[in-house]
Coordinates of C-alpha atoms in Angstrom, one line a residue:
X1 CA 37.6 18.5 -63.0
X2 CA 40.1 21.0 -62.8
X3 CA 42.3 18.7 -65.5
X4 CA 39.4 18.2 -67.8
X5 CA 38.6 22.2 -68.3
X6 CA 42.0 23.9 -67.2
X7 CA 44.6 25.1 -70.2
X8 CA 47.1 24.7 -70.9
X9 CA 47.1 21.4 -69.3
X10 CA 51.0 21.5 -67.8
X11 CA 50.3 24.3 -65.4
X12 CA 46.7 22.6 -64.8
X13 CA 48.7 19.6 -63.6
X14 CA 50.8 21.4 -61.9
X15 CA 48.2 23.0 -60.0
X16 CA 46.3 20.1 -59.3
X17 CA 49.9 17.9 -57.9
X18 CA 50.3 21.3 -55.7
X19 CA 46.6 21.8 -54.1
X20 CA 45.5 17.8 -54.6
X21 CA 47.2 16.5 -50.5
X22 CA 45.7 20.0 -48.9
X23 CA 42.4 19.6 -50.9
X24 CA 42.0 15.4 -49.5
X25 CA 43.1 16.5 -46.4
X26 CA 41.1 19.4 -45.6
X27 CA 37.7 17.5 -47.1
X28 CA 38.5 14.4 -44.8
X29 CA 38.3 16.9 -42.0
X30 CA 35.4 18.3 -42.8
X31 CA 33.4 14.8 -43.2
X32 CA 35.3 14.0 -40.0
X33 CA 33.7 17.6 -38.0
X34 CA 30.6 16.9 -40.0
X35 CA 29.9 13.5 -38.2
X36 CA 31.5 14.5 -34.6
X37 CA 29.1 17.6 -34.9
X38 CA 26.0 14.7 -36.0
X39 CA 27.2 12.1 -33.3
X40 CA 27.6 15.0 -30.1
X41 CA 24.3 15.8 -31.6
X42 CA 23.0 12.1 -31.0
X43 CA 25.0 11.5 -27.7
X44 CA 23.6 14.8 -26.1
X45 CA 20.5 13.9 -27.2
X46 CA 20.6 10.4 -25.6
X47 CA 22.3 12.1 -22.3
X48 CA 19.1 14.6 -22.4
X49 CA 16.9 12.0 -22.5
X50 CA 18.6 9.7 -20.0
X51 CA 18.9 12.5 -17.7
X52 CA 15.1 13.4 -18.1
X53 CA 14.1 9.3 -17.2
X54 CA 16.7 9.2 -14.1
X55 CA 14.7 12.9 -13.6
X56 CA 11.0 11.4 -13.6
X57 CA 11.9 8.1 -11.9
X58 CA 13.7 10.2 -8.9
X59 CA 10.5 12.0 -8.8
X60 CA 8.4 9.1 -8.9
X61 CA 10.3 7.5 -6.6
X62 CA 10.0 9.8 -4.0
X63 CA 6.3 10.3 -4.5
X64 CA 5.3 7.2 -4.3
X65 CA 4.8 6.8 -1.0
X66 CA 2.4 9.8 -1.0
X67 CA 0.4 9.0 -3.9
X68 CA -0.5 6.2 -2.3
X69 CA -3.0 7.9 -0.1
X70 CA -4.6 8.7 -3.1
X71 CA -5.3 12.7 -4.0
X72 CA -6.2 14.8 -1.3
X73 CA -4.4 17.8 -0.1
X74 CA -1.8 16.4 2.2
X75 CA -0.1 13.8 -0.2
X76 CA -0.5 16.7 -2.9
X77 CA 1.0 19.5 -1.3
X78 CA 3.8 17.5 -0.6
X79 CA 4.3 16.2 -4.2
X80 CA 4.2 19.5 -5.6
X81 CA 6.9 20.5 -3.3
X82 CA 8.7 17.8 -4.3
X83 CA 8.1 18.7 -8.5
X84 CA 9.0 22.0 -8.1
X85 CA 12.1 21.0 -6.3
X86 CA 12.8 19.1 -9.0
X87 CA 11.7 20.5 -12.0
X88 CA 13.2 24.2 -12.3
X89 CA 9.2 25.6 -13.2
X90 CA 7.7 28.3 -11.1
X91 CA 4.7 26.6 -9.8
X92 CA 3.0 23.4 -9.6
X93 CA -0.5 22.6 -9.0
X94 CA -2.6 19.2 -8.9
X95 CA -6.3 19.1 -8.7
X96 CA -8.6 16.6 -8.5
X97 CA -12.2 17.2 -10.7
X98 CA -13.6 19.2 -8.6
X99 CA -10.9 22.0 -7.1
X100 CA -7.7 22.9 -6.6
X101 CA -5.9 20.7 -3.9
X102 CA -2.2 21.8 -3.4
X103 CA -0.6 25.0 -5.9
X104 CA 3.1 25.7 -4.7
X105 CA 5.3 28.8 -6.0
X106 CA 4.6 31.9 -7.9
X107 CA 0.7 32.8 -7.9
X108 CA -0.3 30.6 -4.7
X109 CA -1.6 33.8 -3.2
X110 CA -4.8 33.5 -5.4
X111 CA -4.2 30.0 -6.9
X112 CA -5.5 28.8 -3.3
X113 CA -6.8 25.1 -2.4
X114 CA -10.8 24.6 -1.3
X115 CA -11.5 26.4 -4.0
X116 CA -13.0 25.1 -7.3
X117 CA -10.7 25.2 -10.5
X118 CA -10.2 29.3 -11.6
X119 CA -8.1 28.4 -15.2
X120 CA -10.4 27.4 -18.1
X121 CA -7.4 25.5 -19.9
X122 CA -7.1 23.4 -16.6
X123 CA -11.3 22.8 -17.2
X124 CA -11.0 21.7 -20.8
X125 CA -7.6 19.0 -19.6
X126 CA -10.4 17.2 -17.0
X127 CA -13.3 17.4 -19.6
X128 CA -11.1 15.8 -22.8
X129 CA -8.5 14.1 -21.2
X130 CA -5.7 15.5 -23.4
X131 CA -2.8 17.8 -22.6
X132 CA -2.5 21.0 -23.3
X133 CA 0.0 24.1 -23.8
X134 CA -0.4 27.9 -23.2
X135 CA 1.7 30.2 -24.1
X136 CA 0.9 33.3 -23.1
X137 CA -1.9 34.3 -19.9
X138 CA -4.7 34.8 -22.5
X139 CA -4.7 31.2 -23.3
X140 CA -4.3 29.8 -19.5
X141 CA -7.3 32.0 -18.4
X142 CA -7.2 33.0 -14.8
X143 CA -9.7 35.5 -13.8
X144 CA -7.1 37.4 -11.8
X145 CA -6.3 40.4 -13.5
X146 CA -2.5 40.5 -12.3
X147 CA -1.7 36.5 -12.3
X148 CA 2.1 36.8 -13.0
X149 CA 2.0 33.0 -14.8
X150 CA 2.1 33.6 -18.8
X151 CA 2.8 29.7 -19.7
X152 CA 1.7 26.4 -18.6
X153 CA 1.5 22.4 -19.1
X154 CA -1.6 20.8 -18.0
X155 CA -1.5 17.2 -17.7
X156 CA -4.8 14.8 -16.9
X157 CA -4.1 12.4 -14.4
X158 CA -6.1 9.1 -15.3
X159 CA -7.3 6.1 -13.5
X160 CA -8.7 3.1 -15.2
X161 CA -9.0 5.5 -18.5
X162 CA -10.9 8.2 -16.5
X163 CA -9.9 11.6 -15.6
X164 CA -9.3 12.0 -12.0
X165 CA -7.6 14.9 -12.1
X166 CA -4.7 17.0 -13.4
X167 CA -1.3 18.0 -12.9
X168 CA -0.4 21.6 -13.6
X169 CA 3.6 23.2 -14.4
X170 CA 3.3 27.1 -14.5
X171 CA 6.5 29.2 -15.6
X172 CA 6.3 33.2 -15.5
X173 CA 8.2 32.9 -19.3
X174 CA 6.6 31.5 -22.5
X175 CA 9.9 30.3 -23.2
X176 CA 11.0 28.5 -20.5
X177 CA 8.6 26.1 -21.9
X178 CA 11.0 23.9 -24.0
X179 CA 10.4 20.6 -25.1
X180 CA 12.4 18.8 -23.0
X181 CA 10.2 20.2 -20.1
X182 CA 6.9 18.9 -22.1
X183 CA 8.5 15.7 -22.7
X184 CA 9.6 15.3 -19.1
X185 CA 6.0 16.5 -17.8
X186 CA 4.1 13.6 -20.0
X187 CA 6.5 11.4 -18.5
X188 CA 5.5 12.4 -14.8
X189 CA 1.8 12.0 -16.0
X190 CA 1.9 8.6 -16.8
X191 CA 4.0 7.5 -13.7
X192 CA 1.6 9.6 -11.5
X193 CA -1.3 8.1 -13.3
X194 CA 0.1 4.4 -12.7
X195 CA 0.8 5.1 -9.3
X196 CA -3.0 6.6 -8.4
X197 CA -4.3 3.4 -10.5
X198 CA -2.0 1.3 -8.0
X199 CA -3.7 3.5 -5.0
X200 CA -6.9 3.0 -6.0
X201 CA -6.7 -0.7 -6.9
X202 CA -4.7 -1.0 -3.4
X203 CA -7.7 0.7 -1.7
X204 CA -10.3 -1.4 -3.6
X205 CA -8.8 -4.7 -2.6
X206 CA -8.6 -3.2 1.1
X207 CA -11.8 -2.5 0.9
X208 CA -12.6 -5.8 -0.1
X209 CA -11.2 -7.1 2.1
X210 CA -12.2 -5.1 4.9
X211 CA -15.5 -6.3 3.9
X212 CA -14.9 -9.9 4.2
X213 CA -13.3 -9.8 7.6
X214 CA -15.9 -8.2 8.9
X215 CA -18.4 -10.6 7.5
X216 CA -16.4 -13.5 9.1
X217 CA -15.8 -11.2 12.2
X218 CA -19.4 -10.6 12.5
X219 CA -20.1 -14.1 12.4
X220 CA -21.1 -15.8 15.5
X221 CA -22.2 -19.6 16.3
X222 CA -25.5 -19.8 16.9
X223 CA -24.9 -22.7 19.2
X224 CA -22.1 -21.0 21.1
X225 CA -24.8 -18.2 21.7
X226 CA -27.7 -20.7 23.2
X227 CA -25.2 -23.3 25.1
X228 CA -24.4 -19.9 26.8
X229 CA -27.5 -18.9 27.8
X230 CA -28.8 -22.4 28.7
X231 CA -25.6 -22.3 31.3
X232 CA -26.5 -18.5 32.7
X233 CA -30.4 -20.3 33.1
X234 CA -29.7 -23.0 34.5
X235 CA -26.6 -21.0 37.2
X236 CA -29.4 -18.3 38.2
X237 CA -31.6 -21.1 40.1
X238 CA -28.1 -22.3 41.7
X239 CA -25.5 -19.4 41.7
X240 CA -27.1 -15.8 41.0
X241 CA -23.7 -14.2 41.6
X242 CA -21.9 -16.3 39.0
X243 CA -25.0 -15.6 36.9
X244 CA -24.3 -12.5 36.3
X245 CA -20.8 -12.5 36.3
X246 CA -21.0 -14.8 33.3
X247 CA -23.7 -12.8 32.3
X248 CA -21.2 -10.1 32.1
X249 CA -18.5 -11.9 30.6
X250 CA -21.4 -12.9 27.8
X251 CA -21.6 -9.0 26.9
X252 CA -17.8 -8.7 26.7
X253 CA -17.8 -11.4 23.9
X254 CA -20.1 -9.9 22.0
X255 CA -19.0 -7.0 22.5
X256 CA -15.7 -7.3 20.9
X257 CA -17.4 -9.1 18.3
X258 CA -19.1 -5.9 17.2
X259 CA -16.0 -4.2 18.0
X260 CA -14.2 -6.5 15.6
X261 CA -16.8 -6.7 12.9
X262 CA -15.9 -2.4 13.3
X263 CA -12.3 -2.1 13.3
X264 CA -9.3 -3.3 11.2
X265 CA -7.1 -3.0 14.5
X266 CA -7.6 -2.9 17.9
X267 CA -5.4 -3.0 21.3
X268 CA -4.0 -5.8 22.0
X269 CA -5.5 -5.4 25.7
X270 CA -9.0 -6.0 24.4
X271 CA -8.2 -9.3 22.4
X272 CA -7.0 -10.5 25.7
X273 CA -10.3 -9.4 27.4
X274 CA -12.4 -11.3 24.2
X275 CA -10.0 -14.2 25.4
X276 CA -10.6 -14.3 28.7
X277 CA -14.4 -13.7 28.4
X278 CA -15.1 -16.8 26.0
X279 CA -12.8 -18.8 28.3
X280 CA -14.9 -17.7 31.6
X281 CA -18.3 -19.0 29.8
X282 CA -16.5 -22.3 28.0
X283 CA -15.0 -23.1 31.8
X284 CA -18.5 -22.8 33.2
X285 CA -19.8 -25.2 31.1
X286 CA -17.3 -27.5 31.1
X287 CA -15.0 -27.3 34.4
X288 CA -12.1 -29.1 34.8
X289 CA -11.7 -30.1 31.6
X290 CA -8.4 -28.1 30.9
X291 CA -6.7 -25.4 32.6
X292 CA -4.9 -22.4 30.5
X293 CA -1.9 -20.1 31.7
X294 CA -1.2 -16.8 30.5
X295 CA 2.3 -15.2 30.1
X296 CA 1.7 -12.3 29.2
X297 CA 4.3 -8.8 28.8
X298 CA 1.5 -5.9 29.8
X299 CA 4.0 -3.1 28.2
X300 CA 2.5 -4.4 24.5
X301 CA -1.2 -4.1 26.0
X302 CA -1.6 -1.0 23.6
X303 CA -0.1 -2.3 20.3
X304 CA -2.9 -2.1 17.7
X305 CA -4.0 -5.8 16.3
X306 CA -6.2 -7.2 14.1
X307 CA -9.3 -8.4 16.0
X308 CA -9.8 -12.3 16.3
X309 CA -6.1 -13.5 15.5
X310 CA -5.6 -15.1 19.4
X311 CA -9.5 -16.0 20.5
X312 CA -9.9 -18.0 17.6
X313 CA -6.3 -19.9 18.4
X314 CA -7.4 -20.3 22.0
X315 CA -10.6 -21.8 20.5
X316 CA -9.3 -24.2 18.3
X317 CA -7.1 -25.8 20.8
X318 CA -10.5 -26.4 23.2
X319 CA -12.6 -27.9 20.7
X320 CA -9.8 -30.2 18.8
X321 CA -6.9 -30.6 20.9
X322 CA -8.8 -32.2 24.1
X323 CA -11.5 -33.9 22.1
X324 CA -10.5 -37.5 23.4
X325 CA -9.1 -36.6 26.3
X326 CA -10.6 -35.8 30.0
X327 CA -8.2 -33.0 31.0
X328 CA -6.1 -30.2 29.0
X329 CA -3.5 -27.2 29.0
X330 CA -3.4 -24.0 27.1
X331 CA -0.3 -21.9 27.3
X332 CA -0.8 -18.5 25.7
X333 CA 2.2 -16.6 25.7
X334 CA 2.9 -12.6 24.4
X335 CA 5.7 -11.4 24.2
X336 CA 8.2 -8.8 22.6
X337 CA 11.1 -10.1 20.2
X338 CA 13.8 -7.7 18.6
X339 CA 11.1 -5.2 16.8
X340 CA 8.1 -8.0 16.5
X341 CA 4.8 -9.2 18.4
X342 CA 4.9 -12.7 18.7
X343 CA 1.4 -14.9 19.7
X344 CA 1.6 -18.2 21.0
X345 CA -0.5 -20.4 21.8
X346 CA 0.5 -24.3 22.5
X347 CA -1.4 -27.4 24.4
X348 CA -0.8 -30.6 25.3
X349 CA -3.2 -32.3 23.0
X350 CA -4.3 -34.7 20.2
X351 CA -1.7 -33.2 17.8
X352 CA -1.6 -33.1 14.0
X353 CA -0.2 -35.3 10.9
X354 CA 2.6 -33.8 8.9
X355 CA -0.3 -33.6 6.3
X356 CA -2.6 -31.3 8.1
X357 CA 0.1 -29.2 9.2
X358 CA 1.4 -28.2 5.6
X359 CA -2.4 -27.0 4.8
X360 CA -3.6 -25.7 7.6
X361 CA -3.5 -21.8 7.4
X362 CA -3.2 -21.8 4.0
X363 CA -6.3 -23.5 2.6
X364 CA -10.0 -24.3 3.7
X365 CA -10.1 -27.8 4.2
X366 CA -12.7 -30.8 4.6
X367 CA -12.0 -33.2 7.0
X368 CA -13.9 -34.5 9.8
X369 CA -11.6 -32.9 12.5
X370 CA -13.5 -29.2 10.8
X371 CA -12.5 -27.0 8.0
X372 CA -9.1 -25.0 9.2
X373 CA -11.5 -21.8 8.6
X374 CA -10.3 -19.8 11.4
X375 CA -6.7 -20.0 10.7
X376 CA -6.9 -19.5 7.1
X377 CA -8.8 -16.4 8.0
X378 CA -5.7 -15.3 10.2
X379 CA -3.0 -16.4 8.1
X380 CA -5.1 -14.3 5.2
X381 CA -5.6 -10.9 7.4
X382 CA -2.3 -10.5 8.8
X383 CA -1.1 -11.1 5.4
X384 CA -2.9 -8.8 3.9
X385 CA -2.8 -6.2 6.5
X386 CA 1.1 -6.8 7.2
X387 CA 2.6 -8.2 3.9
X388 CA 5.8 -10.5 4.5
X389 CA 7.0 -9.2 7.4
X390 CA 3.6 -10.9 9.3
X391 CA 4.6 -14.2 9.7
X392 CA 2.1 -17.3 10.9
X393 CA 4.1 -21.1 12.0
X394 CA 2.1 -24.0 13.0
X395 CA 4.2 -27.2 14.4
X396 CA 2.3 -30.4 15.6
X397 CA 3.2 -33.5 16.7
X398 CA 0.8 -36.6 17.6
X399 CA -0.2 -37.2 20.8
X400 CA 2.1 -34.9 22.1
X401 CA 0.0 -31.2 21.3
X402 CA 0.3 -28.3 19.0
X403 CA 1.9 -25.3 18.8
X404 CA 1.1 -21.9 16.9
X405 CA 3.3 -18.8 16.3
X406 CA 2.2 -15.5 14.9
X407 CA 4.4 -12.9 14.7
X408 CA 3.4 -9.2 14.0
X409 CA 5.4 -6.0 13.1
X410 CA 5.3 -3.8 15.8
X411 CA 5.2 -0.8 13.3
X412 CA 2.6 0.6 11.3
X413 CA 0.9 -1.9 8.9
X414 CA 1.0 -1.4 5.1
X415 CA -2.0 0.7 4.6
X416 CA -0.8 3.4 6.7

């Protein structure tokens, strides 16, 4: 350019042989600290937003655990503490859709749970479903006159598409409400949301089946019922003292069967008694037909158990293990190993094919030796109740007897 307008053209050339190196240099370097400044702008901008998910997945991580109680004020005063730890905001707040169930930091001395939602922003977030922004008090709306919080993110919290609640971050400075805090906060919303969805499906299926068990708990053998009474009628003419004490044993049953039908767990003390009572009637009716011996460690008598995991074991061995045979033992064994329960039950009985042994437990079956209902029942509770660390072993061998292992965490189960 300079060539093409300069004159006299010798001095233009001149100039142009003395500026041209400096000129080439100096505009590489600016191209060169025009793309470092673009590509720090793209690595901080990937480091932000890597530091914002290792952020929310710490969070979510340790909030978990609480969420999965669902919301109520216990698991969400403790996750608030545990945002504002995080987060540098001066208050949290989560609410369910009725009032305000944990606020921590600046403003909890009128922000106060068991009372019903003060903001009107936080009363629009439940009724649309949308997040929303304030930036000054005007817009967040608390009736208190002197409420020092003059920005805020509400978040809804959703279940199955459905508002459940919301999750509030307050700050005391319209600008410390940057984007990288409103992209962090939807972030948390939608792990928090996922992980109340996984609480309440959890719950559901719980529920569920809670309901089951106790339908099969609450079942009871009609027959079982009127061959015991038959005994107790025909003992009062003979024995009126073993009458009633069978009589007695009789109410214990049933007893635990309610108790059962009631109860997810129960000690361990009264699954022995349900034992013992539905052996004292079976060994009225039929004495001498097989003898059981118990090994028992009393220190676990208190260890909470699901109801009907050992009668039914006890059960099965009486009416399939001695069915061709005149005479019988039962050995039921409890006992402590490392940091697990472990039931046994074994007898010297008819035994099992290979065959049977692979299903039983884990199907319903149809087979003229009965259905394997009771044991898939077990091997289904303690699974859902326990997870993998319940574990249920069945080995068998023909005309040799039977031999069944369950072993329970001595800890609290899953739902707890």
């Amino acid at each position: 350019m300079i060539l093409a307008v300069a004159k006299p053209f010798e001095q233009a050339l001149q100039l142009v042989t003395l500026i041209a190196m400096p000129m080439i240099l100096m505009n590489a370097f600016g191209i060169f600290l025009f793309f470092m400044i673009i590509k720090t702008f793209i690595d901080e901008e990937e480091r932000t937003k890597a530091l914002q998910t290792h952020q929310a997945f710490s969070i979510a991580q340790q909030t978990i655990e609480h969420f999965r109680k669902g919301l109520n004020e216990e698991s969400c005063q403790t996750v608030a503490e545990i945002i504002k730890r995080e987060i540098k905001v001066e208050a949290v707040a989560i609410t369910d859709k009725n009032g305000v169930l944990a606020h921590v930091g600046v403003g909890e001395d009128h922000h106060l749970i068991h009372r019903e939602i003060m903001t009107a922003l936080t009363k629009r977030v439940l009724e649309e479903g949308k997040i929303l922004m304030a930036t000054s008090a005007t817009e967040i709306q608390c009736p208190h006159e002197d409420c020092p919080l003059s920005a805020a993110i509400v978040l809804p919290l959703m279940v199955q598409h459905r508002t459940v609640g919301s999750l509030k971050l307050y700050f005391t400075k319209a600008d410390s409400l940057t984007g990288v805090q409103k992209e962090l906060a939807e972030g948390l919303s939608r792990l928090f949301s996922s992980q109340l969805e996984y609480a309440e499906i959890e719950q559901q299926r719980k529920l569920l089946k809670d309901a089951e068990i106790k339908a099969l708990q609450a079942q009871v053998h009609p027959h079982f019922f009127f061959n015991s009474l038959n005994t107790i009628s025909s003992l009062i003419r003979t024995d009126a003292d073993e009458a009633r004490a069978l009589l007695i044993k009789l109410s214990t049953f049933f007893r635990s069967n309610l108790q059962g039908a009631r109860q997810m767990l129960i000690p361990l003390k009264n699954e022995i008694d349900h034992v013992e009572a539905y052996l004292s009637i079976e060994q009225t009716r039929f004495p001498n037909r097989y003898e059981v011996e118990f090994f028992m460690d009393e220190s676990l008598f208190d260890v909470q158990i699901p109801p009907f995991t050992l009668q039914p074991l006890v059960e099965n061995a009486i009416y399939h293990a001695f069915k061709n045979r005149k005479e019988g033992k039962i050995f039921v064994q409890v006992q402590r190993v490392n940091d697990k329960l472990v039931l046994l039950t074994e007898d010297n009985g008819c035994g099992m094919r290979k065959e049977q042994v692979k299903q039983l437990g884990k199907r319903i079956m149809q087979s003229e030796q009965g259905t394997g209902t009771a044991l898939w029942n077990i091997y289904q509770r303690i699974h859902e109740i326990y997870g993998t660390e319940a574990d249920f072993h069945i080995t068998s061998t023909l005309d040799v007897g039977t031999k069944i292992m369950i072993q329970l965490p001595l800890k609290a189960t899953r739902w707890e």
